Structure formats: C-alpha cells, structure tokens
PDB file of C-alpha atoms in Angstrom:
ATOM      1  CA  GLN A   1     -44.767  -1.785  -2.187  1.00  0.00           C
ATOM      2  CA  ALA A   2     -46.341  -2.499   1.191  1.00  0.00           C
ATOM      3  CA  ASN A   3     -43.083  -1.567   2.931  1.00  0.00           C
ATOM      4  CA  LEU A   4     -42.835   1.677   0.956  1.00  0.00           C
ATOM      5  CA  ALA A   5     -46.431   2.544   1.823  1.00  0.00           C
ATOM      6  CA  ALA A   6     -45.732   1.803   5.497  1.00  0.00           C
ATOM      7  CA  VAL A   7     -42.703   4.103   5.461  1.00  0.00           C
ATOM      8  CA  GLN A   8     -44.663   6.871   3.733  1.00  0.00           C
ATOM      9  CA  ALA A   9     -47.510   6.443   6.231  1.00  0.00           C
ATOM     10  CA  THR A  10     -45.134   7.178   9.116  1.00  0.00           C
ATOM     11  CA  GLY A  11     -44.878  10.758   7.898  1.00  0.00           C
ATOM     12  CA  THR A  12     -42.740  12.756  10.249  1.00  0.00           C
ATOM     13  CA  ALA A  13     -42.028   9.869  12.621  1.00  0.00           C
ATOM     14  CA  GLY A  14     -38.427   9.936  11.457  1.00  0.00           C
ATOM     15  CA  PHE A  15     -36.038   7.067  10.798  1.00  0.00           C
ATOM     16  CA  ALA A  16     -37.021   5.108  13.919  1.00  0.00           C
ATOM     17  CA  GLY A  17     -40.678   5.325  12.956  1.00  0.00           C
ATOM     18  CA  GLN A  18     -39.856   4.161   9.446  1.00  0.00           C
ATOM     19  CA  LEU A  19     -37.991   1.119  10.768  1.00  0.00           C
ATOM     20  CA  GLY A  20     -40.864   0.240  13.062  1.00  0.00           C
ATOM     21  CA  ALA A  21     -43.324   0.547  10.174  1.00  0.00           C
ATOM     22  CA  LEU A  22     -41.313  -1.975   8.145  1.00  0.00           C
ATOM     23  CA  ASN A  23     -41.946  -4.725  10.722  1.00  0.00           C
ATOM     24  CA  LEU A  24     -38.294  -5.745  10.804  1.00  0.00           C
ATOM     25  CA  HIS A  25     -38.539  -7.708  14.022  1.00  0.00           C
ATOM     26  CA  TYR A  26     -38.600 -11.395  14.803  1.00  0.00           C
ATOM     27  CA  PRO A  27     -41.776 -12.641  16.554  1.00  0.00           C
ATOM     28  CA  ASP A  28     -39.971 -12.463  19.920  1.00  0.00           C
ATOM     29  CA  GLY A  29     -39.303  -8.726  19.397  1.00  0.00           C
ATOM     30  CA  ARG A  30     -35.603  -8.884  18.477  1.00  0.00           C
ATOM     31  CA  TRP A  31     -34.482  -6.895  15.440  1.00  0.00           C
ATOM     32  CA  ASN A  32     -34.156  -8.919  12.240  1.00  0.00           C
ATOM     33  CA  VAL A  33     -30.774  -7.428  11.337  1.00  0.00           C
ATOM     34  CA  LYS A  34     -30.582  -9.273   8.010  1.00  0.00           C
ATOM     35  CA  ALA A  35     -33.968  -7.915   6.890  1.00  0.00           C
ATOM     36  CA  LEU A  36     -33.009  -4.469   8.158  1.00  0.00           C
ATOM     37  CA  ALA A  37     -29.769  -4.536   6.139  1.00  0.00           C
ATOM     38  CA  GLU A  38     -31.520  -5.806   3.011  1.00  0.00           C
ATOM     39  CA  GLN A  39     -34.130  -3.056   3.293  1.00  0.00           C
ATOM     40  CA  ALA A  40     -31.446  -0.393   3.787  1.00  0.00           C
ATOM     41  CA  LEU A  41     -29.588  -1.568   0.669  1.00  0.00           C
ATOM     42  CA  GLN A  42     -32.740  -1.694  -1.432  1.00  0.00           C
ATOM     43  CA  ASP A  43     -33.827   1.745  -0.214  1.00  0.00           C
ATOM     44  CA  ARG A  44     -30.556   3.106  -1.563  1.00  0.00           C
ATOM     45  CA  GLY A  45     -30.835   1.394  -4.948  1.00  0.00           C
ATOM     46  CA  LEU A  46     -28.297  -1.333  -4.181  1.00  0.00           C
ATOM     47  CA  ALA A  47     -28.663  -5.002  -5.033  1.00  0.00           C
ATOM     48  CA  ILE A  48     -28.778  -7.709  -2.380  1.00  0.00           C
ATOM     49  CA  LYS A  49     -28.300 -10.602  -4.821  1.00  0.00           C
ATOM     50  CA  PHE A  50     -26.305 -10.994  -8.009  1.00  0.00           C
ATOM     51  CA  PRO A  51     -28.443 -10.758 -11.153  1.00  0.00           C
ATOM     52  CA  LEU A  52     -28.629 -13.835 -13.406  1.00  0.00           C
ATOM     53  CA  GLU A  53     -26.525 -12.172 -16.121  1.00  0.00           C
ATOM     54  CA  VAL A  54     -23.703 -11.620 -13.593  1.00  0.00           C
ATOM     55  CA  MET A  55     -23.790 -15.250 -12.477  1.00  0.00           C
ATOM     56  CA  THR A  56     -23.798 -16.397 -16.118  1.00  0.00           C
ATOM     57  CA  GLN A  57     -20.738 -14.246 -16.849  1.00  0.00           C
ATOM     58  CA  VAL A  58     -18.854 -15.501 -13.797  1.00  0.00           C
ATOM     59  CA  SER A  59     -19.680 -19.164 -14.476  1.00  0.00           C
ATOM     60  CA  ALA A  60     -17.892 -18.840 -17.842  1.00  0.00           C
ATOM     61  CA  ILE A  61     -14.620 -17.742 -16.185  1.00  0.00           C
ATOM     62  CA  ASN A  62     -12.552 -20.839 -15.488  1.00  0.00           C
ATOM     63  CA  SER A  63      -9.000 -19.756 -14.761  1.00  0.00           C
ATOM     64  CA  PRO A  64      -7.129 -16.847 -13.224  1.00  0.00           C
ATOM     65  CA  ALA A  65      -5.726 -14.174 -15.478  1.00  0.00           C
ATOM     66  CA  LYS A  66      -2.125 -14.690 -16.446  1.00  0.00           C
ATOM     67  CA  VAL A  67       0.444 -12.033 -17.152  1.00  0.00           C
ATOM     68  CA  PRO A  68       0.747 -11.954 -20.958  1.00  0.00           C
ATOM     69  CA  ALA A  69       3.892 -13.772 -22.133  1.00  0.00           C
ATOM     70  CA  HIS A  70       5.013 -10.691 -24.102  1.00  0.00           C
ATOM     71  CA  ALA A  71       4.614  -8.363 -21.115  1.00  0.00           C
ATOM     72  CA  SER A  72       8.237  -7.356 -20.568  1.00  0.00           C
ATOM     73  CA  TRP A  73       6.925  -4.515 -18.397  1.00  0.00           C
ATOM     74  CA  ALA A  74       5.465  -6.895 -15.788  1.00  0.00           C
ATOM     75  CA  VAL A  75       7.393  -7.153 -12.544  1.00  0.00           C
ATOM     76  CA  ASP A  76       7.831 -10.356 -10.576  1.00  0.00           C
ATOM     77  CA  MET A  77       7.439  -9.607  -6.868  1.00  0.00           C
ATOM     78  CA  ARG A  78       6.505 -13.077  -5.652  1.00  0.00           C
ATOM     79  CA  ASP A  79       9.631 -13.258  -3.470  1.00  0.00           C
ATOM     80  CA  LYS A  80       8.607 -10.249  -1.355  1.00  0.00           C
ATOM     81  CA  PRO A  81       7.220 -10.611   2.197  1.00  0.00           C
ATOM     82  CA  TRP A  82       3.668  -9.455   1.415  1.00  0.00           C
ATOM     83  CA  SER A  83       1.140  -9.145   4.238  1.00  0.00           C
ATOM     84  CA  SER A  84      -2.583  -8.513   4.532  1.00  0.00           C
ATOM     85  CA  ILE A  85      -4.780  -6.727   7.042  1.00  0.00           C
ATOM     86  CA  ASP A  86      -7.364  -9.480   6.573  1.00  0.00           C
ATOM     87  CA  ASN A  87      -7.790 -12.182   9.177  1.00  0.00           C
ATOM     88  CA  PRO A  88      -5.688 -15.347   8.777  1.00  0.00           C
ATOM     89  CA  THR A  89      -8.565 -17.430   7.386  1.00  0.00           C
ATOM     90  CA  SER A  90      -9.745 -14.908   4.806  1.00  0.00           C
ATOM     91  CA  GLN A  91      -9.650 -16.012   1.177  1.00  0.00           C
ATOM     92  CA  ASP A  92     -10.895 -12.665  -0.182  1.00  0.00           C
ATOM     93  CA  LEU A  93      -7.489 -11.002  -0.445  1.00  0.00           C
ATOM     94  CA  ASP A  94      -7.797  -7.986  -2.696  1.00  0.00           C
ATOM     95  CA  GLN A  95      -4.873  -5.984  -1.317  1.00  0.00           C
ATOM     96  CA  LEU A  96      -1.429  -6.828   0.053  1.00  0.00           C
ATOM     97  CA  ALA A  97       1.405  -4.606   1.206  1.00  0.00           C
ATOM     98  CA  TYR A  98       5.008  -4.673   2.262  1.00  0.00           C
ATOM     99  CA  ALA A  99       7.515  -2.001   3.189  1.00  0.00           C
ATOM    100  CA  GLU A 100      11.286  -1.955   3.231  1.00  0.00           C
ATOM    101  CA  LYS A 101      13.735   0.397   4.896  1.00  0.00           C
ATOM    102  CA  LEU A 102      16.158   1.918   2.413  1.00  0.00           C
ATOM    103  CA  PRO A 103      19.864   2.524   3.233  1.00  0.00           C
ATOM    104  CA  ASN A 104      19.187   6.274   3.714  1.00  0.00           C
ATOM    105  CA  GLY A 105      16.413   5.578   6.260  1.00  0.00           C
ATOM    106  CA  ASP A 106      13.487   6.224   3.910  1.00  0.00           C
ATOM    107  CA  ILE A 107      10.727   3.626   3.660  1.00  0.00           C
ATOM    108  CA  ARG A 108       9.711   2.157   0.299  1.00  0.00           C
ATOM    109  CA  VAL A 109       6.045   1.077   0.389  1.00  0.00           C
ATOM    110  CA  HIS A 110       4.614  -1.448  -2.069  1.00  0.00           C
ATOM    111  CA  VAL A 111       0.868  -2.112  -2.366  1.00  0.00           C
ATOM    112  CA  ALA A 112      -0.514  -4.872  -4.590  1.00  0.00           C
ATOM    113  CA  VAL A 113      -4.168  -4.604  -5.566  1.00  0.00           C
ATOM    114  CA  THR A 114      -5.947  -7.432  -7.343  1.00  0.00           C
ATOM    115  CA  ASN A 115      -6.395  -6.816 -11.048  1.00  0.00           C
ATOM    116  CA  VAL A 116     -10.159  -7.207 -11.401  1.00  0.00           C
ATOM    117  CA  ARG A 117     -10.168  -5.858 -14.954  1.00  0.00           C
ATOM    118  CA  SER A 118      -8.048  -8.816 -16.105  1.00  0.00           C
ATOM    119  CA  LEU A 119     -11.134 -11.051 -15.778  1.00  0.00           C
ATOM    120  CA  VAL A 120     -14.019  -8.548 -15.724  1.00  0.00           C
ATOM    121  CA  PRO A 121     -14.233  -6.570 -18.981  1.00  0.00           C
ATOM    122  CA  LYS A 122     -15.472  -2.983 -18.954  1.00  0.00           C
ATOM    123  CA  ASP A 123     -19.251  -2.678 -19.395  1.00  0.00           C
ATOM    124  CA  SER A 124     -19.780  -6.406 -18.788  1.00  0.00           C
ATOM    125  CA  PRO A 125     -22.692  -7.372 -16.502  1.00  0.00           C
ATOM    126  CA  LEU A 126     -20.428  -7.713 -13.439  1.00  0.00           C
ATOM    127  CA  ASP A 127     -18.657  -4.426 -14.197  1.00  0.00           C
ATOM    128  CA  LYS A 128     -22.010  -2.644 -14.366  1.00  0.00           C
ATOM    129  CA  PHE A 129     -23.128  -4.332 -11.127  1.00  0.00           C
ATOM    130  CA  MET A 130     -19.936  -3.189  -9.392  1.00  0.00           C
ATOM    131  CA  ASP A 131     -20.496   0.371 -10.646  1.00  0.00           C
ATOM    132  CA  VAL A 132     -23.742   0.436  -8.654  1.00  0.00           C
ATOM    133  CA  ASN A 133     -22.876  -1.434  -5.437  1.00  0.00           C
ATOM    134  CA  THR A 134     -19.214  -0.195  -5.440  1.00  0.00           C
ATOM    135  CA  THR A 135     -18.094  -2.180  -2.366  1.00  0.00           C
ATOM    136  CA  SER A 136     -18.788  -5.259  -0.280  1.00  0.00           C
ATOM    137  CA  ILE A 137     -21.138  -4.434   2.569  1.00  0.00           C
ATOM    138  CA  TYR A 138     -20.592  -6.096   5.940  1.00  0.00           C
ATOM    139  CA  THR A 139     -23.430  -6.388   8.439  1.00  0.00           C
ATOM    140  CA  ALA A 140     -23.837  -8.360  11.656  1.00  0.00           C
ATOM    141  CA  ASP A 141     -25.879 -11.099   9.965  1.00  0.00           C
ATOM    142  CA  GLU A 142     -24.692 -11.147   6.373  1.00  0.00           C
ATOM    143  CA  ILE A 143     -22.033  -9.995   3.960  1.00  0.00           C
ATOM    144  CA  PHE A 144     -23.270  -8.558   0.669  1.00  0.00           C
ATOM    145  CA  PRO A 145     -20.192  -9.123  -1.519  1.00  0.00           C
ATOM    146  CA  LEU A 146     -19.188  -6.900  -4.407  1.00  0.00           C
ATOM    147  CA  MET A 147     -18.429  -9.920  -6.582  1.00  0.00           C
ATOM    148  CA  PRO A 148     -19.135 -13.648  -6.446  1.00  0.00           C
ATOM    149  CA  GLU A 149     -16.764 -15.734  -4.317  1.00  0.00           C
ATOM    150  CA  LYS A 150     -15.525 -17.654  -7.371  1.00  0.00           C
ATOM    151  CA  LEU A 151     -13.649 -14.468  -8.257  1.00  0.00           C
ATOM    152  CA  SER A 152     -13.019 -12.710  -4.946  1.00  0.00           C
ATOM    153  CA  CYS A 153     -11.935 -15.787  -2.984  1.00  0.00           C
ATOM    154  CA  ASP A 154     -10.254 -17.684  -5.808  1.00  0.00           C
ATOM    155  CA  LEU A 155      -9.528 -16.468  -9.321  1.00  0.00           C
ATOM    156  CA  ILE A 156      -8.462 -12.902  -8.472  1.00  0.00           C
ATOM    157  CA  SER A 157      -7.615 -13.352  -4.794  1.00  0.00           C
ATOM    158  CA  LEU A 158      -3.995 -12.605  -3.914  1.00  0.00           C
ATOM    159  CA  THR A 159      -3.840 -15.882  -2.003  1.00  0.00           C
ATOM    160  CA  PRO A 160      -0.351 -16.951  -0.877  1.00  0.00           C
ATOM    161  CA  GLY A 161       1.267 -19.492  -3.184  1.00  0.00           C
ATOM    162  CA  GLN A 162      -0.944 -18.564  -6.153  1.00  0.00           C
ATOM    163  CA  ASP A 163       0.289 -16.611  -9.165  1.00  0.00           C
ATOM    164  CA  ARG A 164      -2.088 -13.699  -9.591  1.00  0.00           C
ATOM    165  CA  PHE A 165      -1.988 -10.655 -11.827  1.00  0.00           C
ATOM    166  CA  ALA A 166      -1.944  -7.498  -9.693  1.00  0.00           C
ATOM    167  CA  ASN A 167      -1.661  -3.735  -9.960  1.00  0.00           C
ATOM    168  CA  ILE A 168       1.336  -2.608  -7.937  1.00  0.00           C
ATOM    169  CA  ILE A 169       1.640   0.875  -6.470  1.00  0.00           C
ATOM    170  CA  GLU A 170       4.961   1.970  -4.985  1.00  0.00           C
ATOM    171  CA  PHE A 171       6.176   5.124  -3.255  1.00  0.00           C
ATOM    172  CA  THR A 172       8.916   6.268  -0.910  1.00  0.00           C
ATOM    173  CA  VAL A 173       8.132   7.890   2.443  1.00  0.00           C
ATOM    174  CA  HIS A 174      10.767  10.277   3.820  1.00  0.00           C
ATOM    175  CA  ALA A 175      11.450  11.046   7.491  1.00  0.00           C
ATOM    176  CA  ASP A 176       9.361  14.236   7.291  1.00  0.00           C
ATOM    177  CA  GLY A 177       6.333  12.308   5.950  1.00  0.00           C
ATOM    178  CA  THR A 178       6.589  13.523   2.375  1.00  0.00           C
ATOM    179  CA  THR A 179       6.508  11.023  -0.459  1.00  0.00           C
ATOM    180  CA  SER A 180       8.325  10.666  -3.749  1.00  0.00           C
ATOM    181  CA  ASP A 181       9.223   8.147  -6.434  1.00  0.00           C
ATOM    182  CA  GLU A 182       5.607   7.119  -7.027  1.00  0.00           C
ATOM    183  CA  ASN A 183       5.216   4.298  -9.522  1.00  0.00           C
ATOM    184  CA  CYS A 184       2.397   2.098 -10.817  1.00  0.00           C
ATOM    185  CA  THR A 185       2.981  -1.139 -12.654  1.00  0.00           C
ATOM    186  CA  GLN A 186       1.515  -4.597 -13.059  1.00  0.00           C
ATOM    187  CA  GLY A 187       2.904  -7.990 -12.350  1.00  0.00           C
ATOM    188  CA  LEU A 188       2.854 -11.019 -10.097  1.00  0.00           C
TER     189      LEU A 188
END
C-alpha cells in the first residue's frame, strides 16, 4: 500500500518518477533490479511466487506422463535428430525441432512441444496460475518461471534420453516459402 501511495503521489512525474517513488535502489544508489522486476509483475497482476495450492498439486506428481498403451495413434520419433535453441546446460526443454530435406527439395519441419496437459489437468491450481502469468519471465536478477522446476526441468522436459509425451507439429516448406501437409499428433 505504501508503494501504491508513493506512485499515486508522483502524479504526472511519469514512469521514471514512479520508479523513483518506489525506492527501488540499493543503499549505494544502484538499481535493485530484482525488486524492480517484482514490482512490475505485481503492478500488472502477475504472481512472483507459486501459491501454496500450486505447490501442493505439483508435489503430488511423481512420474512423467506416459503415452497410453492403447494409443495406436501415437508416433515414436525418438530416433530423430532433435535439437533445441536452449543453451547446452538448460534442463527446461519445452520445445525441440528437426528438419529434413525431401527428395523433391522441399523441407519437412517437425516441432515437438512438451505436453503440459498430460500432467496438469484443466482448471487445476497450476493451470489457473498459468492462465494468469502465461509465460516464464526472464530478468537480469531472477527468472520468474511459469511452472515449478519439478515439472519444467524434469517431468515434462524434453530432455535427451528421457521418454516424454509431446505434441508434434509437422509441415512441409516449399521452395517458394509456402507450406502444406500440416499435421498435429502426439507421441514420444
């Protein structure tokens, strides 16, 4: 409340005046980037910590989702040369891709996206949390993740050597840049 009152008291001082009124500096005058980021998130109605009900839900999840045994529709693409844009040490792998040149010169693109819904039911506490924050937020001092690391860096991460359930999007790119043969499926 004191921060809100300070911002309101700045009146027409603009954004810079609002930041100054929040006292987001260290004693030596440097910006407290973490406090600045937290304030910006809160000002926009976003959470900076996971609520207790989210942590309770996640603590009850103990294994990665498996492709149902009866799922004849699931494709097995574990032998493909998947790659990630993430750095080599990242464990939070939510998307992988690979492309192959077809005999006619077209390029077939395959994108695997982690299947969050396999472990996070609709309208569950974490699902509702993700509806509000919508993405991980990266700042200079701190990362405000969309979901707890137990999921993002382990149970749903598309980590090499781990069988993970994924949504797979495929399409063909022609020499003129047009696309065709779009397909969505699920699998490993």
